[in-house]
Every structure is written in C-alpha cells, then in structure tokens.
mmCIF file of C-alpha atoms in Angstrom:
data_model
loop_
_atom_site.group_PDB
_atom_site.id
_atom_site.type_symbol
_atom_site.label_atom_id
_atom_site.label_comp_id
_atom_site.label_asym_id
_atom_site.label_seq_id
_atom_site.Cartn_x
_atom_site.Cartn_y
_atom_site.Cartn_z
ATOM 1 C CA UNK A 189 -33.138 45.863 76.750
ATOM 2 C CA UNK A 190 -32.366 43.003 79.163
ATOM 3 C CA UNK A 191 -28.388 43.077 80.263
ATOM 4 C CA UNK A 192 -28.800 41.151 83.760
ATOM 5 C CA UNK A 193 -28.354 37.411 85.097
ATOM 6 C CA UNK A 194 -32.146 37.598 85.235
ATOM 7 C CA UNK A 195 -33.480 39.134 82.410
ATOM 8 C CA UNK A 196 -34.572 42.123 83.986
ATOM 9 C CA UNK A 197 -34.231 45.542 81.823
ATOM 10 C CA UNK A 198 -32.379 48.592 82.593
ATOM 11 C CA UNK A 199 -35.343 50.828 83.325
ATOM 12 C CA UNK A 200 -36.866 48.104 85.676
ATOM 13 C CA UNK A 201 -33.591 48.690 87.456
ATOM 14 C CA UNK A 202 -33.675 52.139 87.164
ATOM 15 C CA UNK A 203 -37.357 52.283 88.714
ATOM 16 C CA UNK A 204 -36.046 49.742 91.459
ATOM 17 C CA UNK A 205 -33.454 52.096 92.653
ATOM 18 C CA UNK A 206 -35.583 55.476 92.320
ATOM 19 C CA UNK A 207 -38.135 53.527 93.735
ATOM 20 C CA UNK A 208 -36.097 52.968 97.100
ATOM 21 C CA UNK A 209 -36.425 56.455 98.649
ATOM 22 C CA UNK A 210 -39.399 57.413 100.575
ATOM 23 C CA UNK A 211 -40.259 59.763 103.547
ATOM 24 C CA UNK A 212 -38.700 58.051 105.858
ATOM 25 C CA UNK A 213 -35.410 57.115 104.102
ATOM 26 C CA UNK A 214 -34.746 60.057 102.071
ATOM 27 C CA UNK A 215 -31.447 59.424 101.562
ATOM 28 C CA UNK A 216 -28.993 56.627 101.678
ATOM 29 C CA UNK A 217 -25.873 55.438 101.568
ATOM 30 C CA UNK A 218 -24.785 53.605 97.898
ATOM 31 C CA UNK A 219 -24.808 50.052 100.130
ATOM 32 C CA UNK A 220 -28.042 51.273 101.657
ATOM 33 C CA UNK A 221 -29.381 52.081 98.287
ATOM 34 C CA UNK A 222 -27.869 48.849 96.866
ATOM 35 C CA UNK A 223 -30.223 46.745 99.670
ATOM 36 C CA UNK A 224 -33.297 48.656 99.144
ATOM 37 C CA UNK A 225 -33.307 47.981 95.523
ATOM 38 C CA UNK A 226 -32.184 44.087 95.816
ATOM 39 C CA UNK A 227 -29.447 44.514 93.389
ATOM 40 C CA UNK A 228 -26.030 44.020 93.355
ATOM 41 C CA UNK A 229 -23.380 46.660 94.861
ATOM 42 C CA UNK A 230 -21.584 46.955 91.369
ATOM 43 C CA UNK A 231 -25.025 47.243 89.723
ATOM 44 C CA UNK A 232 -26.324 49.817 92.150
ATOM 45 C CA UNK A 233 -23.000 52.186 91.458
ATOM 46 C CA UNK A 234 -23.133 51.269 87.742
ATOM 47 C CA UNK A 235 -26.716 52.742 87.540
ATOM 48 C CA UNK A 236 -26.310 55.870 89.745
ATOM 49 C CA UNK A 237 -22.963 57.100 87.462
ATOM 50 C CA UNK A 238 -25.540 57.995 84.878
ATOM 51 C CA UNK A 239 -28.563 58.876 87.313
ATOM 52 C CA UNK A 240 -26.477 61.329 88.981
ATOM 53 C CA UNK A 241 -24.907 62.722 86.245
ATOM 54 C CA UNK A 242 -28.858 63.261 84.297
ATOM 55 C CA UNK A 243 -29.761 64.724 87.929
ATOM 56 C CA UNK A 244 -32.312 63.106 88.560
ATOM 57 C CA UNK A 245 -30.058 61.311 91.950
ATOM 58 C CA UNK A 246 -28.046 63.549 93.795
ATOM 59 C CA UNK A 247 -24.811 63.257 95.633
ATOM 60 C CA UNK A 248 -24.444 64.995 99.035
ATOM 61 C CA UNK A 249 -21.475 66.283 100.279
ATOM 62 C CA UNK A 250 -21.055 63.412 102.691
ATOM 63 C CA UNK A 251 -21.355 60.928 100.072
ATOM 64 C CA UNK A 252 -25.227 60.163 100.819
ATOM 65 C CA UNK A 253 -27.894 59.755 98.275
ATOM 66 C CA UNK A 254 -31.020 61.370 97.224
ATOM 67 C CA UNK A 255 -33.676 61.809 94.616
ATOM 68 C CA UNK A 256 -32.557 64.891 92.514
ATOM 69 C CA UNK A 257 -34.533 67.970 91.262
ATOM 70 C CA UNK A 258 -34.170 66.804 87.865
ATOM 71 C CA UNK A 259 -37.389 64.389 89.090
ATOM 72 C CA UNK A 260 -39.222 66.694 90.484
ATOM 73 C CA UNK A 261 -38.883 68.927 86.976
ATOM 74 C CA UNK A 262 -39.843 66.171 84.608
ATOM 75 C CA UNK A 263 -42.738 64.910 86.914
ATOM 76 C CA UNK A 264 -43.808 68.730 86.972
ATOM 77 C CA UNK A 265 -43.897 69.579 83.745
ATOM 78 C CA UNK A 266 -46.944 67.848 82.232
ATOM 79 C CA UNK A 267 -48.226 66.770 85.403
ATOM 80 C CA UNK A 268 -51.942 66.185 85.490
ATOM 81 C CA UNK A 269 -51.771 66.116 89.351
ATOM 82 C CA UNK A 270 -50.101 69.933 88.977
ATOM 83 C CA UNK A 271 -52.903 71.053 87.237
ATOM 84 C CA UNK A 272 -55.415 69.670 89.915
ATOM 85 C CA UNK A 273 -53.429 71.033 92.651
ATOM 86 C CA UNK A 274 -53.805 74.615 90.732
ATOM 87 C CA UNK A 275 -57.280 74.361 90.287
ATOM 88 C CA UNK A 276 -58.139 72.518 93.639
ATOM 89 C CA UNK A 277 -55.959 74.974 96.446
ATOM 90 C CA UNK A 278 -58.247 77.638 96.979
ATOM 91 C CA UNK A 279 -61.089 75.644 97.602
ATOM 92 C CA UNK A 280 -58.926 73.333 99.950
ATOM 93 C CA UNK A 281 -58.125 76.580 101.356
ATOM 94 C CA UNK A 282 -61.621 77.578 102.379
ATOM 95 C CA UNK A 283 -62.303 73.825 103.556
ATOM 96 C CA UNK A 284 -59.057 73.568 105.995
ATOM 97 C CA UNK A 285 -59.928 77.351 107.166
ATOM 98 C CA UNK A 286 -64.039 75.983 108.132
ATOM 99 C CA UNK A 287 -62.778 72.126 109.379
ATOM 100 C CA UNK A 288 -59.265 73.122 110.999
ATOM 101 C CA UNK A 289 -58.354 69.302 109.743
ATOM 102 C CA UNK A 290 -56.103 68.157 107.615
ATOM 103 C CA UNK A 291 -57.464 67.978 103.393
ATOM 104 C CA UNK A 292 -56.737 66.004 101.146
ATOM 105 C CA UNK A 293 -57.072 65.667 97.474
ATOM 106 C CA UNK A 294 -56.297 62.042 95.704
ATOM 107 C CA UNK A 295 -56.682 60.749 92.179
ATOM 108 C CA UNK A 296 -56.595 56.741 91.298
ATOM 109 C CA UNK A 297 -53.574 55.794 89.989
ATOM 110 C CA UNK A 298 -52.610 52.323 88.830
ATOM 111 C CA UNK A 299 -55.241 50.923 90.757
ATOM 112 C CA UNK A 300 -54.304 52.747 94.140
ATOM 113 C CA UNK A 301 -55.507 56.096 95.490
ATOM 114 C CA UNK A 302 -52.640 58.598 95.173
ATOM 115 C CA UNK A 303 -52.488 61.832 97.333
ATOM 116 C CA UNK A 304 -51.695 64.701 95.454
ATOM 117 C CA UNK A 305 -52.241 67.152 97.799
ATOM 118 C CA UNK A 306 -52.646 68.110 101.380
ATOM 119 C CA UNK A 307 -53.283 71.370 103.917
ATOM 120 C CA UNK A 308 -52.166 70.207 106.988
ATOM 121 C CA UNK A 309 -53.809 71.879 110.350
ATOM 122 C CA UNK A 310 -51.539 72.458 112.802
ATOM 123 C CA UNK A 311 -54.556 72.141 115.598
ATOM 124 C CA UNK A 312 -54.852 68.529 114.315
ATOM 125 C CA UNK A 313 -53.267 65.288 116.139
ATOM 126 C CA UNK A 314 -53.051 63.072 113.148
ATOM 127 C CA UNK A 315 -49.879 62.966 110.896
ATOM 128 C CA UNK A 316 -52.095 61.835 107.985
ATOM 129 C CA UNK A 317 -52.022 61.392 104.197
ATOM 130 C CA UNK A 318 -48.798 62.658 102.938
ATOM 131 C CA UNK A 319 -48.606 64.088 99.517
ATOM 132 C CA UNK A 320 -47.082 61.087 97.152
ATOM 133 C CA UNK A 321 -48.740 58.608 99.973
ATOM 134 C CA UNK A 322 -50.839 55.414 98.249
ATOM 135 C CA UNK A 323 -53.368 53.775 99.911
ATOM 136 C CA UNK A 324 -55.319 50.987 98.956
ATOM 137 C CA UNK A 325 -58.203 51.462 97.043
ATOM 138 C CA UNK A 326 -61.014 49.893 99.810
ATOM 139 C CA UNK A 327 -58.599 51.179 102.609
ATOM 140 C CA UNK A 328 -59.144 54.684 102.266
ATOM 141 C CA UNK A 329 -62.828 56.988 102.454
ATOM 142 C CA UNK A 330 -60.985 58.442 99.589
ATOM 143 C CA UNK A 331 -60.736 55.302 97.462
ATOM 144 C CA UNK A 332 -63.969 54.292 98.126
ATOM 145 C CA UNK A 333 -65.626 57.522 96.831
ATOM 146 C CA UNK A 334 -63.487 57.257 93.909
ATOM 147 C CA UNK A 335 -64.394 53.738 93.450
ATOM 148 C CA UNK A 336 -68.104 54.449 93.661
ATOM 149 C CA UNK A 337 -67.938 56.900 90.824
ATOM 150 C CA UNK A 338 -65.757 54.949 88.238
ATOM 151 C CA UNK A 339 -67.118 52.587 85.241
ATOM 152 C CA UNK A 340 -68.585 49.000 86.723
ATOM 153 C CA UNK A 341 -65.799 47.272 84.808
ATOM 154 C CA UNK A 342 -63.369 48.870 86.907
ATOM 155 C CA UNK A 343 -64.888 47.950 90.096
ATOM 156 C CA UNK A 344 -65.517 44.409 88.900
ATOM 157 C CA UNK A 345 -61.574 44.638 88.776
ATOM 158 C CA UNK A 346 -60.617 45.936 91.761
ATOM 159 C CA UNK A 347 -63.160 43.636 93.613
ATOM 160 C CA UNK A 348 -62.461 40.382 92.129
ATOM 161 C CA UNK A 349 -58.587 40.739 93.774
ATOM 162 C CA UNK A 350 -57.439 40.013 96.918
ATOM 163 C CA UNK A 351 -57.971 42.935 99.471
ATOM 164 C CA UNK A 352 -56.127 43.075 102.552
ATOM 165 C CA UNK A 353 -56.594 43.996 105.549
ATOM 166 C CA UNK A 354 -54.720 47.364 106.574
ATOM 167 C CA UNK A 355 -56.721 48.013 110.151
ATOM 168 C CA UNK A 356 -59.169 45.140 111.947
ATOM 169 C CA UNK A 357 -61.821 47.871 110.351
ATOM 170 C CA UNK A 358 -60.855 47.564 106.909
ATOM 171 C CA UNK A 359 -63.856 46.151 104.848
ATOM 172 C CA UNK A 360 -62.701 43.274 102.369
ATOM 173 C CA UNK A 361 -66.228 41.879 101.519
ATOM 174 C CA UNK A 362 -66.625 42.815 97.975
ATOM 175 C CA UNK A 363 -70.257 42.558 99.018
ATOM 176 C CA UNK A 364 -70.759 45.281 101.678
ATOM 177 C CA UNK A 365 -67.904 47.254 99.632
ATOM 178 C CA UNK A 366 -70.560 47.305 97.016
ATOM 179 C CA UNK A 367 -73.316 48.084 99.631
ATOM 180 C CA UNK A 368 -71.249 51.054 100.779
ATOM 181 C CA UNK A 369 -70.511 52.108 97.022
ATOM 182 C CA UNK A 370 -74.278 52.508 96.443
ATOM 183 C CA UNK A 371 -74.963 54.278 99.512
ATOM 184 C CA UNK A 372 -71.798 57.005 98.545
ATOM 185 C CA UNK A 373 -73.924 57.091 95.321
ATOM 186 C CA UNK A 374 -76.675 57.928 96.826
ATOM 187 C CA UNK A 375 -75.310 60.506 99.591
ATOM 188 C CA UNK A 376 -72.551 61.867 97.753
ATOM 189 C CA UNK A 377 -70.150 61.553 100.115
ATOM 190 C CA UNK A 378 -68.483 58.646 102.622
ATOM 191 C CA UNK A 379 -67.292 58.802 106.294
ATOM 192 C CA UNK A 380 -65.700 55.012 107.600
ATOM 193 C CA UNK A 381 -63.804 55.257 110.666
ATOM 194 C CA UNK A 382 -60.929 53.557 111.001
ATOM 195 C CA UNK A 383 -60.807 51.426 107.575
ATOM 196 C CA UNK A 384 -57.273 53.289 106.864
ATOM 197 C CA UNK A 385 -55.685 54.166 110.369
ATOM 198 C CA UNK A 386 -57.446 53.249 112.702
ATOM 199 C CA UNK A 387 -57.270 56.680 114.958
ATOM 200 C CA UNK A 388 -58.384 58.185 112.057
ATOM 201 C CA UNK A 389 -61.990 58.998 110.265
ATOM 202 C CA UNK A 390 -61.912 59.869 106.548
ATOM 203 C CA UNK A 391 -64.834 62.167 105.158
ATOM 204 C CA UNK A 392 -64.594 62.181 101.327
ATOM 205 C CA UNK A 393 -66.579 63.394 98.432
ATOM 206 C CA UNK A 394 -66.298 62.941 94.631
ATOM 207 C CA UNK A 395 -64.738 65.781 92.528
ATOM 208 C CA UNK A 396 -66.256 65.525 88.575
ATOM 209 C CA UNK A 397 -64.296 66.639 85.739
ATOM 210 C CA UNK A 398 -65.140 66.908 82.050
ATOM 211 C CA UNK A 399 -68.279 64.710 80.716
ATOM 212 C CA UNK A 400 -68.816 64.375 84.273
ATOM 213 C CA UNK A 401 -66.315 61.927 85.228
ATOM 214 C CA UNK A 402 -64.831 61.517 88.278
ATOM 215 C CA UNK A 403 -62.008 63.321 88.712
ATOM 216 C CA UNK A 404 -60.377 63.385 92.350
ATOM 217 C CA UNK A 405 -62.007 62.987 95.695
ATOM 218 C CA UNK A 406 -61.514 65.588 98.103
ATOM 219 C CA UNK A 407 -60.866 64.818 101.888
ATOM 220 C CA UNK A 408 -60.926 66.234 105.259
ATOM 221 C CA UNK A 409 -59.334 63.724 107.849
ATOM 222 C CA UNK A 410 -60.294 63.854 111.372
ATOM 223 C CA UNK A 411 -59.761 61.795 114.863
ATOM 224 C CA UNK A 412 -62.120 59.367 114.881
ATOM 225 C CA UNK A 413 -63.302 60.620 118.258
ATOM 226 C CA UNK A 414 -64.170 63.981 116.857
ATOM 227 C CA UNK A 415 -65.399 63.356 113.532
ATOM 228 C CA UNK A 416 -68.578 66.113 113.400
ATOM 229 C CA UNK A 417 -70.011 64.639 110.062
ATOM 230 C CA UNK A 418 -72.860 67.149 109.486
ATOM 231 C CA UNK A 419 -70.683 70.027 109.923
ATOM 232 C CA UNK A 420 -67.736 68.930 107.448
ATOM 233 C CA UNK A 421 -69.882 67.425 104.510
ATOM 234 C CA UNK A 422 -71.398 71.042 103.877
ATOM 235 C CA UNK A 423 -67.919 72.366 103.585
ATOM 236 C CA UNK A 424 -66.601 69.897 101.735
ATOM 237 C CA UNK A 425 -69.460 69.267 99.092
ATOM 238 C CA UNK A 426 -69.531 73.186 98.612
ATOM 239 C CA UNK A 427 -65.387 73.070 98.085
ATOM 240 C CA UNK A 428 -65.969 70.000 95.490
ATOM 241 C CA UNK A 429 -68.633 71.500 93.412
ATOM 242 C CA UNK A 430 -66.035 74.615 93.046
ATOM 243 C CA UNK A 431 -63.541 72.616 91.735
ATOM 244 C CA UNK A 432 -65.714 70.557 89.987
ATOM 245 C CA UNK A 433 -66.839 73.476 87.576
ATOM 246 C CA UNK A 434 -63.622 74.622 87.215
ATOM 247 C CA UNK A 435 -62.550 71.553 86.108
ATOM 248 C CA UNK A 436 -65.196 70.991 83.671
ATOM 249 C CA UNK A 437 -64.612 74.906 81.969
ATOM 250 C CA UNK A 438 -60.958 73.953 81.932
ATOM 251 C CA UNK A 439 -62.470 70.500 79.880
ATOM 252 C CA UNK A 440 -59.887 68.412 82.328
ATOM 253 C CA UNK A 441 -60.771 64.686 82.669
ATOM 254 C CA UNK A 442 -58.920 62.250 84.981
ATOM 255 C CA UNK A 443 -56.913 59.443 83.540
ATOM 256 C CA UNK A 444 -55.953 56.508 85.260
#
C-alpha cells in the first residue's frame, strides 16, 4: 500500500528507518532517525509508534532510539545464517586457534557478500569484517571465492555492472576478475591483498553444501605485511572440508 506524497509504501518506509542504524550509529535521536531515513519528522514518529510498540525499535530511557530484540528474534528464528554459524564455529574455532587472525565466514546475499560470522584475535591489528558487514562482491577475497564457485549466469550478472573501486587495488576488469576466478578454481582458494582494505590481505576458500554447491566461504584476514599464505591455506582448507561434510549430511544448500 502506497499512503505518501511519493508513492512509496509503508514497508519501504519501514525498511528505510530500520535500515538507518548501523555500528556506528546505534542509536539515535527521533530527528536523527528522521534524517537518516530521508523522511519527514511526522512520518518518522508516525512509523516508530507502531515499531516500538511490535518491539522490534526500542525506546531508551533518555528518549534515544534503537533496533529492538524483537529483530534479532524474528531474524533468528529461521535463519539460514544461524544454522551455518552452528555448523561452522568449531571449525572456525580450530582455524583462529592455528592462524591467531581474525575468521570469517560470509554467504552472498542479494548480490553482496554478507558476513555472518567472525572470531576475532585479540593478537591481531585489524578491526576487520564485522558480523552483518557487506562488501562488494569483487571487493572482498571472500566474494571472489564465492563468485568463482556460483552458476556462469550469475557471474555474467555481477560482471556486466558497474564495479567500483573500494581501494586503488580493487580489480574492476571483468576480464582479469575472470582470470582470477579460474585460477581460485583451480587452487581452491584466493589471497588478494588489499582489494578490500587496503592494510588488509584476505585468504578465502569455498565452503560446499548439498549437491555440492557453494555454500559460504570461509576467511582468515591478515595484515597485508604478514600474510604467511602456505601456512593458513592448510588450516583453512582442512576447517572448510569439515564444514563442508557437515553441511552436506545436514542436506543444507545456500540460497541467495
């Protein structure tokens, strides 16, 4: 249903003002929350009667905003990402406890690459890779893997758009993105420096689910300066093909 001057629906409100919190504003004020969104003040308040009263905003005692628990239980309760998490710790687990780096594990997701979870090292000097964080698909050693491993249709997709540049080493030649998609293929596993952040060096492999499809990519992240490839492909390949079979016994395959 479309109420507003411009024809845009409740829920694409709705998302709009949800949408407006992130790690680094985690709460707000109702005018704060009202210029995040782009939407009018008496919008904004009419909205967040109902959103707080359904929990899923919540009112602090000094009057500031924030996402309520109510999200975090709906999100949760048939959560595909959940269910990797749960299948995909221990491993991570045995990875972070061999690399001392942070891991990662990400899933595509509307065409980005979605962090669903992460062990962070506290010997590490990166604050990298946040759980919720998106990156772009060809931005990330994460995407890429992921991108190596899905149907050609898909990467005819993602390669025929515009792709930006997020570092100075961010490759956005479909052509030597394709020449670095065979090679993953071929190696089972990716390690670009700098293509995300540029202090940092991803080191991803592919994660299979059921009929073999890929599933998740699993990541350890490392200064770029002290990336020791030969030592952290071993550990991670060994962590992947753990959760890989686990995956495939559970018969769980990834959805996009």
């Amino acid at each position: 249903m479309a109420n507003s001057p411009t024809g845009e629906s409740v829920i694409s409100r709705v998302v709009r003002l949800l949408s407006a919190f992130d790690r680094d504003v985690p709460s707000m004020t109702l005018s704060g929350l009202s210029r995040r969104a782009d939407l009018p003040l008496t919008t904004t308040r009419r909205l967040l009667e109902d959103l707080v009263l359904h929990g899923l905003i919540e009112r602090l005692p000094d009057g500031d905003l924030r996402p309520g628990m109510r999200m975090w239980e709906l999100a949760a309760r048939a959560s595909r990402a959940l269910n990797l998490q749960e299948v995909a710790l221990p491993f991570m687990e045995d990875v972070q406890a061999t690399v001392h780096q942070h891991t990662t594990l990400a899933v595509l997701n509307q065409r980005t690459v979605l962090y669903v979870e992460r062990l962070s090292s506290p010997d590490s000097k990166l604050n990298a890779a946040h759980i919720a964080q998106r990156m772009p698909i060809h931005a990330a050693s994460s995407g890429l893997v992921l991108l190596a491993y899905s149907p050609s249709a898909f990467q005819d997709e993602v390669l025929s758009a515009p792709l930006a540049k997020v570092t100075p080493e961010t490759i956005t030649d479909p052509l030597l993105i394709r020449k670095h998609l065979a090679e993953i293929r071929q190696r089972g596993y990716v390690a670009l420096p700098g293509i995300g952040v540029t202090e940092w060096t991803g080191i991803a492999v592919p994660v299979f689910g059921a009929n073999n499809e890929i599933a998740a990519a699993l990541n350890a992240i490392v200064p770029r300066n002290e990336a020791d490839i030969p030592f952290t492909v071993p550990a991670l390949l060994t962590a992947a093909h753990g959760i890989s079979r686990a995956l495939k016994s559970a018969g769980t395959s990834p959805r996009r």
